[in-house]
XYZ file of C-alpha atoms in Angstrom:
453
model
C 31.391 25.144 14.867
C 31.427 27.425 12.695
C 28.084 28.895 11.239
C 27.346 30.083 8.125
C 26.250 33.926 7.509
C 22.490 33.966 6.811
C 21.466 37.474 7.635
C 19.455 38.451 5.300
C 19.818 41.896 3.384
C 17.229 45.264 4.078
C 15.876 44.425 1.205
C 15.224 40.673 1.330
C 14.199 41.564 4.731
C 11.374 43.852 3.611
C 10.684 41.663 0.646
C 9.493 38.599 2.983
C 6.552 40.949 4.061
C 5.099 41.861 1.117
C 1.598 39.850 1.056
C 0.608 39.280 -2.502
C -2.764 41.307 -3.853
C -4.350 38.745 -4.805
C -4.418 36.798 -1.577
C -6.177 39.173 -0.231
C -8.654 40.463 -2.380
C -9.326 36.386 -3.082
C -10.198 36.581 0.602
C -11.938 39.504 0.278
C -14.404 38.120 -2.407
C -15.257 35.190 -0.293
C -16.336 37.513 2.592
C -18.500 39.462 0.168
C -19.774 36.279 -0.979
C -20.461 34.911 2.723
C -22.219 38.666 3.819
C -24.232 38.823 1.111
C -25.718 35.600 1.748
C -25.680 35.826 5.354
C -27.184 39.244 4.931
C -30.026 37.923 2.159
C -30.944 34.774 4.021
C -31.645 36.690 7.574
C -33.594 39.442 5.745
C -35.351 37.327 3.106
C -35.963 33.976 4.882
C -35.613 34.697 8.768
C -37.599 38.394 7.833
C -35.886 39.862 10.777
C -35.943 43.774 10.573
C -32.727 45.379 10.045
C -30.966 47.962 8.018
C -30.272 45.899 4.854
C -30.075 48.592 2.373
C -26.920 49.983 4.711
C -25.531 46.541 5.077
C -25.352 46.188 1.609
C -23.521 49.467 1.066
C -20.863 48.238 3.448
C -20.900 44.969 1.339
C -20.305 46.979 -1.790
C -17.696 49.330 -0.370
C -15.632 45.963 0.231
C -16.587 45.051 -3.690
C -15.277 48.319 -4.845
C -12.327 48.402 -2.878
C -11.171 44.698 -4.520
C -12.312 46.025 -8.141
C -10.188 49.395 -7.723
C -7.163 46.755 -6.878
C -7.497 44.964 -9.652
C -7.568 47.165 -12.312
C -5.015 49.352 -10.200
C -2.756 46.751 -9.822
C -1.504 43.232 -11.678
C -2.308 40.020 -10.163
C 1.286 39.630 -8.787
C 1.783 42.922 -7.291
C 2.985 42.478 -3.744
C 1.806 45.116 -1.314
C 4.357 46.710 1.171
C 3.619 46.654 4.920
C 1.773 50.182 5.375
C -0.135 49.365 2.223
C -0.899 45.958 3.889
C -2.001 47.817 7.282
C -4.461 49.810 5.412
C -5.967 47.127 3.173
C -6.220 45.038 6.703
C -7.697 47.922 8.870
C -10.327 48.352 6.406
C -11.276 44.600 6.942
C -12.064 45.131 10.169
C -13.718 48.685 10.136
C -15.794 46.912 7.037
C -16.797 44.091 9.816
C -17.094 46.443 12.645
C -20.021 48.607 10.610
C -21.622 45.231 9.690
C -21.425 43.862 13.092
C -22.629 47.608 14.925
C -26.078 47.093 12.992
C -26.730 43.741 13.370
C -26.288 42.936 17.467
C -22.800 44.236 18.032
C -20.757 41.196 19.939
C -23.930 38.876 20.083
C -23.669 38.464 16.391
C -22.709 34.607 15.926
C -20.021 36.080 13.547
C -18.427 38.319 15.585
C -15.540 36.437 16.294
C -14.168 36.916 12.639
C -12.955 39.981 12.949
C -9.853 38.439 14.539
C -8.876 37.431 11.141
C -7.265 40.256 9.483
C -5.184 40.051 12.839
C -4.447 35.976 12.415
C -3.280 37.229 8.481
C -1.222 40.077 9.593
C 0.547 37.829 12.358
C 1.438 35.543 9.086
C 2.985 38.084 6.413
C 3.585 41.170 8.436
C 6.221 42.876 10.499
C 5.445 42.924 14.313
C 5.197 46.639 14.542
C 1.947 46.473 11.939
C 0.489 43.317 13.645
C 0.441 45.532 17.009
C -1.594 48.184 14.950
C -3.802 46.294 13.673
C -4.417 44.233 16.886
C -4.707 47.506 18.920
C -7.443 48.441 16.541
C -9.409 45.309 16.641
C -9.575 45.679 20.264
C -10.173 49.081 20.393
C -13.589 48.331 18.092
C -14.376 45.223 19.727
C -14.875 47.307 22.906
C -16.616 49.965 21.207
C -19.676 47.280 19.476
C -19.592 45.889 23.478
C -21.353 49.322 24.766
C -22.420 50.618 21.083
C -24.567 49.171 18.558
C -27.731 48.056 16.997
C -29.839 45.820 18.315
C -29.408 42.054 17.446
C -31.780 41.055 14.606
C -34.916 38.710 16.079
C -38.575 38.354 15.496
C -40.698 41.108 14.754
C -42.005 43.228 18.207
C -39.565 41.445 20.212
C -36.132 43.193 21.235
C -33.329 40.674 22.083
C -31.020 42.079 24.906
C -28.050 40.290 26.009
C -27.100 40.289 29.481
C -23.600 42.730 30.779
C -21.908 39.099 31.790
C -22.774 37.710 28.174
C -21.697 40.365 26.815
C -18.188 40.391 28.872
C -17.690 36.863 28.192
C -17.899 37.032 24.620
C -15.430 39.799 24.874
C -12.907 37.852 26.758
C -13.377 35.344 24.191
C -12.979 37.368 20.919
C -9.950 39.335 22.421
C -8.434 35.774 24.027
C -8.644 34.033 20.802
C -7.366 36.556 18.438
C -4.348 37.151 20.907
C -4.068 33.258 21.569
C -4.327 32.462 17.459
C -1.879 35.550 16.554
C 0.682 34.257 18.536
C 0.242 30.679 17.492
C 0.436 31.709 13.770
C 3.530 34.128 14.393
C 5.160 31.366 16.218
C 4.331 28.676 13.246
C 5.497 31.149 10.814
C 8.379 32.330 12.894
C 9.789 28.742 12.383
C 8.538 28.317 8.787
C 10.550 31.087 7.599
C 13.920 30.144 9.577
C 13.870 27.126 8.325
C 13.368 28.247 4.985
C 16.093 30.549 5.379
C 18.260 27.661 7.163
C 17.422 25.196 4.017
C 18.516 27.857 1.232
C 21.990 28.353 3.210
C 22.092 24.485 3.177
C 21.633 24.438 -0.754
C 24.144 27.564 -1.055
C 26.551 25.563 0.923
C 26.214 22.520 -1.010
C 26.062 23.889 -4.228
C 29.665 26.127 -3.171
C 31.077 22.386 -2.322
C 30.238 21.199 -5.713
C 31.390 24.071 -7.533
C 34.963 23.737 -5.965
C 34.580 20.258 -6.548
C 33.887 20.965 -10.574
C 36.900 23.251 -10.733
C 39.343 20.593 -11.807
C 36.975 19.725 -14.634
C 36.908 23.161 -15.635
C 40.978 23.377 -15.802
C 40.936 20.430 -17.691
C 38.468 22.254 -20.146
C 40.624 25.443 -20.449
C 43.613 23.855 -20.708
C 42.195 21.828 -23.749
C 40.967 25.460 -25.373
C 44.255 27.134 -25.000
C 46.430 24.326 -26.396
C 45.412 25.538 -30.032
C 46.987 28.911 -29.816
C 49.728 28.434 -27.414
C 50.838 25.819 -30.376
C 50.436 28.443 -32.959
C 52.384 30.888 -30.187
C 55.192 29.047 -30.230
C 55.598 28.027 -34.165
C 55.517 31.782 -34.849
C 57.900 32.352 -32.009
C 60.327 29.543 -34.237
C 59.898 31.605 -37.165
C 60.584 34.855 -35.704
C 63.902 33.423 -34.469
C 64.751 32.242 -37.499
C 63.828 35.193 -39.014
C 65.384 37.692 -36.633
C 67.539 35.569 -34.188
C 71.084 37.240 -35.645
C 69.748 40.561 -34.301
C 71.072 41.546 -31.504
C 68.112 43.790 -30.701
C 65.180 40.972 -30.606
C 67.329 38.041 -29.275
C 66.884 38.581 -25.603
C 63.347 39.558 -26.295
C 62.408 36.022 -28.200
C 64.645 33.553 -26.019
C 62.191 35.339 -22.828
C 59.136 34.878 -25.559
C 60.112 31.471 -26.151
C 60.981 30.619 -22.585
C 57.251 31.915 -20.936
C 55.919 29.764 -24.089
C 57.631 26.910 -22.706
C 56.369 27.177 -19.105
C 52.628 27.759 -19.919
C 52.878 24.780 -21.725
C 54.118 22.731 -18.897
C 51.364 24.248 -16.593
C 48.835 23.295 -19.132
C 50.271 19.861 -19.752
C 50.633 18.970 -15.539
C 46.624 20.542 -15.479
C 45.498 17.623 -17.828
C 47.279 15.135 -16.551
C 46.144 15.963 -13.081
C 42.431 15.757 -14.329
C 43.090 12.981 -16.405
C 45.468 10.515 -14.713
C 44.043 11.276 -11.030
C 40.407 11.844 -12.293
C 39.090 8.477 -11.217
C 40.969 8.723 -7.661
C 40.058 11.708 -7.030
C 36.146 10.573 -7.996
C 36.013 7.447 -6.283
C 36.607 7.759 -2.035
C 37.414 5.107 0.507
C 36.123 5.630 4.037
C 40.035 5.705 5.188
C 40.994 8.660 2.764
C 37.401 10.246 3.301
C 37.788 10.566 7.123
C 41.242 11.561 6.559
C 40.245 14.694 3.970
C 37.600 15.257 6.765
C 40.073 15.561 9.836
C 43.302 16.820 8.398
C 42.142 20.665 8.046
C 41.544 20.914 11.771
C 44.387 18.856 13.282
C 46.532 22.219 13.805
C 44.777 23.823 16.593
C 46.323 22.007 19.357
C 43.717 19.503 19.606
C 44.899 15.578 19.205
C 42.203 13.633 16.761
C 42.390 10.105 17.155
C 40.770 8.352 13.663
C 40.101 4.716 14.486
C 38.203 1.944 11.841
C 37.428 -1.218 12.699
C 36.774 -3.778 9.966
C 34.358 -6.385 10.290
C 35.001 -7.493 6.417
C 37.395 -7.263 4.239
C 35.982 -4.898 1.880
C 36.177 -1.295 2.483
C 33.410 1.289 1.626
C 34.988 3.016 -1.562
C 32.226 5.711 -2.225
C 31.739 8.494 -4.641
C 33.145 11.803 -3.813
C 30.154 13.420 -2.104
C 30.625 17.746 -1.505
C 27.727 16.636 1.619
C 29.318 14.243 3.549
C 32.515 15.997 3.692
C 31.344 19.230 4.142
C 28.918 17.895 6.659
C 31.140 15.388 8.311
C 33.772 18.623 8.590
C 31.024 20.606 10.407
C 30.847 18.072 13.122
C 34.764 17.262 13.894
C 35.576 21.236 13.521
C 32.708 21.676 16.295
C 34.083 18.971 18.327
C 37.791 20.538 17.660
C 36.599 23.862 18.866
C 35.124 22.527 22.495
C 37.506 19.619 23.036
C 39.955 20.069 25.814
C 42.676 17.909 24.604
C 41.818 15.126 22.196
C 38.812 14.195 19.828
C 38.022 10.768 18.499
C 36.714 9.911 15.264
C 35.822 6.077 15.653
C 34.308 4.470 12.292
C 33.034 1.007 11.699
C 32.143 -1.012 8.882
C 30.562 -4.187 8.161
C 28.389 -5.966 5.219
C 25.577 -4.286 6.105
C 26.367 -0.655 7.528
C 28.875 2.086 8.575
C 28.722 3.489 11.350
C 31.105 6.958 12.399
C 30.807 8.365 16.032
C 32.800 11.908 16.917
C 33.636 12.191 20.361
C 35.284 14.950 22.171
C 36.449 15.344 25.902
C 34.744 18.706 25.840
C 31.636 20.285 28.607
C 29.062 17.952 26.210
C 25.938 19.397 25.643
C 23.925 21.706 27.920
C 20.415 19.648 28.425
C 18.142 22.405 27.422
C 20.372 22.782 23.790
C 20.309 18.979 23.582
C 16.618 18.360 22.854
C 16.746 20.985 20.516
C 19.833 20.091 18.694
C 19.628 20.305 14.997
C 17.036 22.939 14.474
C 18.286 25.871 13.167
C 19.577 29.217 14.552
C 20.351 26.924 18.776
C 23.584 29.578 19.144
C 24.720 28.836 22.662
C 27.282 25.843 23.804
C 29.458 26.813 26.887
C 32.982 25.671 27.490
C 34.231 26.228 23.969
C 37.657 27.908 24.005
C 37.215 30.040 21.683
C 34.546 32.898 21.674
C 33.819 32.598 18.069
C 32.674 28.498 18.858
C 29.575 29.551 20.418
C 27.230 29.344 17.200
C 26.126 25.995 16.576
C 22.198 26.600 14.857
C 23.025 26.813 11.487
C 26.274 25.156 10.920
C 24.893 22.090 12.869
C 21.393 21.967 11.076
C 23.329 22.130 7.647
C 25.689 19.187 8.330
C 22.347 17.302 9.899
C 20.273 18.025 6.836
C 23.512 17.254 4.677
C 23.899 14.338 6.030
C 20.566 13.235 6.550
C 20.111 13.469 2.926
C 23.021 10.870 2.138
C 20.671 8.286 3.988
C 22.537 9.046 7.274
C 20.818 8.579 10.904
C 22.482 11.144 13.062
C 21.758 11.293 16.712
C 23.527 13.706 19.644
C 24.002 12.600 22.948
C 26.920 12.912 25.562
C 29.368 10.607 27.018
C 28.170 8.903 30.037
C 28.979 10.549 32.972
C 29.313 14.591 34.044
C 31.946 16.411 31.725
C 32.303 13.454 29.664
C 31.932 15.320 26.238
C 29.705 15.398 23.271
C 28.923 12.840 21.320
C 27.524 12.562 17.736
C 26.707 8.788 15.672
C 26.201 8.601 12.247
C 25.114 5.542 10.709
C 24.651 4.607 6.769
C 23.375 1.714 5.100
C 26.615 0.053 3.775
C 24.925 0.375 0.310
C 24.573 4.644 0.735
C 28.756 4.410 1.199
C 29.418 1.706 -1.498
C 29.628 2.999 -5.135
C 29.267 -0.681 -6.424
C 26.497 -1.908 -4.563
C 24.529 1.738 -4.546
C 25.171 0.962 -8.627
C 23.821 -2.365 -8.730
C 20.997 -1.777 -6.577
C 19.483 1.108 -7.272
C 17.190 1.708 -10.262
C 18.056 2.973 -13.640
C 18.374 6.657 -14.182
C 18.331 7.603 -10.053
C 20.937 9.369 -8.688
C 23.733 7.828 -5.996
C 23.415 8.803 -2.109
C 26.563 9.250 -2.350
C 27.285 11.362 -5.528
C 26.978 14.885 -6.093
C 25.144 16.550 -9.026
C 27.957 18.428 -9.539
């Protein structure tokens, strides 16, 4: 199958990483808010000796550093990734201070200086992330040998054993290495499939728009019958006028003859998006699978198309730029790893449709089949051409395309070892039936079946 570009540009690239100002200096307030109180209520209520005054500073140096952004910068400013590594690194020195006079790692708060990390992991490039981890570490070790004592009761000094002290180590280093890579992972996958969704919408919107282009040469060739009229009456006249002179008379009977044909272009344009308008709108499952398979049936490949009728009626649907382009993901991918023949087997009855596309291809591998439909899964063996081995994107768009018509689509293979891939879609008969979808959905929502276009 083939998959659709969604590399992103430098720039885009970059772009993604710039965390927004006033996430963090939100953040930022809330941590002054917490250390101030933390700091007034231990001094104030506990009365446990400790160098407030210098605690405070720190405090205010956090303060400052949020009221110098915001009058540097607007709200929406986005910061780059070194400018993000410095606002972040001062997080943690800020904490470290803090933490070195009150206990060092047998402060009960200790452990939060793993979150710049956890918010680097989120918005940043790898490469900062590392920095900023490697300093974290580097000053959690430093506050396990070096730092105030812990704040307690007056005359009595609170010492924490070496194996406390080791353990809670382990524990802030294991957690901030355990939570960055469980954020980088969730955010990994947030931001593919974001990427994989906006490729789906580009792709769907493309169908549509090639879809609209008939209406469009209807349009124009409405606007220019006005002055290619007026054209050709001046064209009479100047004959009239001038068609006894030698000198003009080849030049008007070509004038008159180019007239001629882009009238006849403009006159086969309307009636092709007047007279076929309503067949082209209007789809039966027949002539849909049909559009769907006859682009691929020249690559040596046989595709069998088989539909079995339980009624009467077939599904006439509205033209829909999601099934087909969907639908022509899956039999191109079953084109491109078939050995000799694909099968396209629909069924129809009063209460569903059903299409399964077969191939006598490898199948696939068990470790890509549980993970089938997520985006960016590039490897299927046994295609015969190179260029089939990318099926991520291309299959999670015609999934998520289809999905969206109302369509159940499951992957599986053939019973048996080298029995092929197999892929079943099933609608509701009312998703495929124009009529019914009419009559039985509500007024002023849109068809399953229909395109915004």
């Amino acid at each position: 199958m083939a998959v659709a570009d969604n590399s992103l540009s430098g720039r885009d690239r970059f772009s993604r990483y710039r965390l927004r100002l006033q996430t963090l200096t939100r953040l930022r307030w809330l941590a002054v808010v917490g250390q101030s109180l933390t700091v007034l209520i231990v001094a104030f209520i506990l009365e446990f000796p400790f160098p407030v005054l210098l605690c405070f500073a720190l405090i205010a140096s956090s303060a400052w550093l949020n009221i110098f952004l915001t009058f540097r910068y607007p709200a929406t400013h986005r910061l780059s990734p070194p400018a993000a590594l410095g606002v972040l690194g001062f997080d943690v020195l800020q904490l470290s201070g803090l933490l070195f006079m009150t206990g060092g790692l047998v402060n009960p708060f200790s452990v939060l200086i793993s979150v710049p990390v956890i918010i680097s992991t989120a918005s940043q490039p790898i490469r900062q992330t590392l920095v900023l981890g490697a300093l974290t570490i580097a000053a959690v070790t430093l506050l396990a040998a070096f730092h105030l004592p812990l704040p307690w009761y007056p005359g009595i000094i609170y010492e924490a054993h070496l194996v406390l002290v080791t353990g809670i180590w382990i524990a802030i280093v294991s957690t901030t290495l355990f939570a960055a890579f469980y954020v980088h992972r969730v955010s990994s996958e947030a931001n593919e499939l974001a990427d994989a969704l906006t490729a789906t919408e580009l792709t769907l919107q493309r169908e549509q728009h090639l879809f609209a282009l008939d209406g469009l040469a209807a349009a124009a060739a409405h606007e220019l019958g006005t002055p290619l009229a007026t054209i050709s009456v001046v064209v009479k006249e100047m004959e009239r006028a001038l068609g006894s002179d030698e000198r003009y008379r080849e030049d008007l009977q070509l004038l008159r003859s180019q007239t001629e044909r882009c009238r006849d272009i403009l006159r086969r344009l309307t009636t092709l998006s007047t007279d076929d308008e309503e067949h082209m709108r209007k789809l039966p499952l027949s002539s849909l699978l049909e559009e769907v398979v006859a682009p691929h049936r020249e690559f040596g490949v046989e595709i069998d198309v088989a539909i079995e009728a339980v009624t009467d009626e077939e599904p006439v649907g509205l033209r829909n730029a999601g099934i087909l382009y969907g639908l022509g993901n899956l039999v191109e991918n079953a084109v491109d790893f078939a050995h000799e023949k694909v099968r396209v087997n629909a069924r129809y009855d009063r209460d569903r449709v059903d299409i399964v596309i077969s191939d006598d291809g490898p199948g696939f591998s068990p470790e890509i089949l549980v993970k089938i439909g997520e985006p960016f899964v590039t490897r299927r063996t046994g295609g015969k051409d190179k260029r089939a081995g990318g099926l991520g994107l291309g299959l999670f768009i015609a999934k998520t395309l289809l999905e969206r018509t109302g369509a159940t689509v499951v992957f599986e293979n053939g019973a048996g070892d080298g029995k092929g891939a197999v892929i079943r879609l099933s609608w509701p008969r009312s998703a495929m039936d124009a009529a019914n979808s009419a009559q039985r959905l509500p007024q002023g929502a849109k068809l399953p079946y229909v395109t915004s276009g």
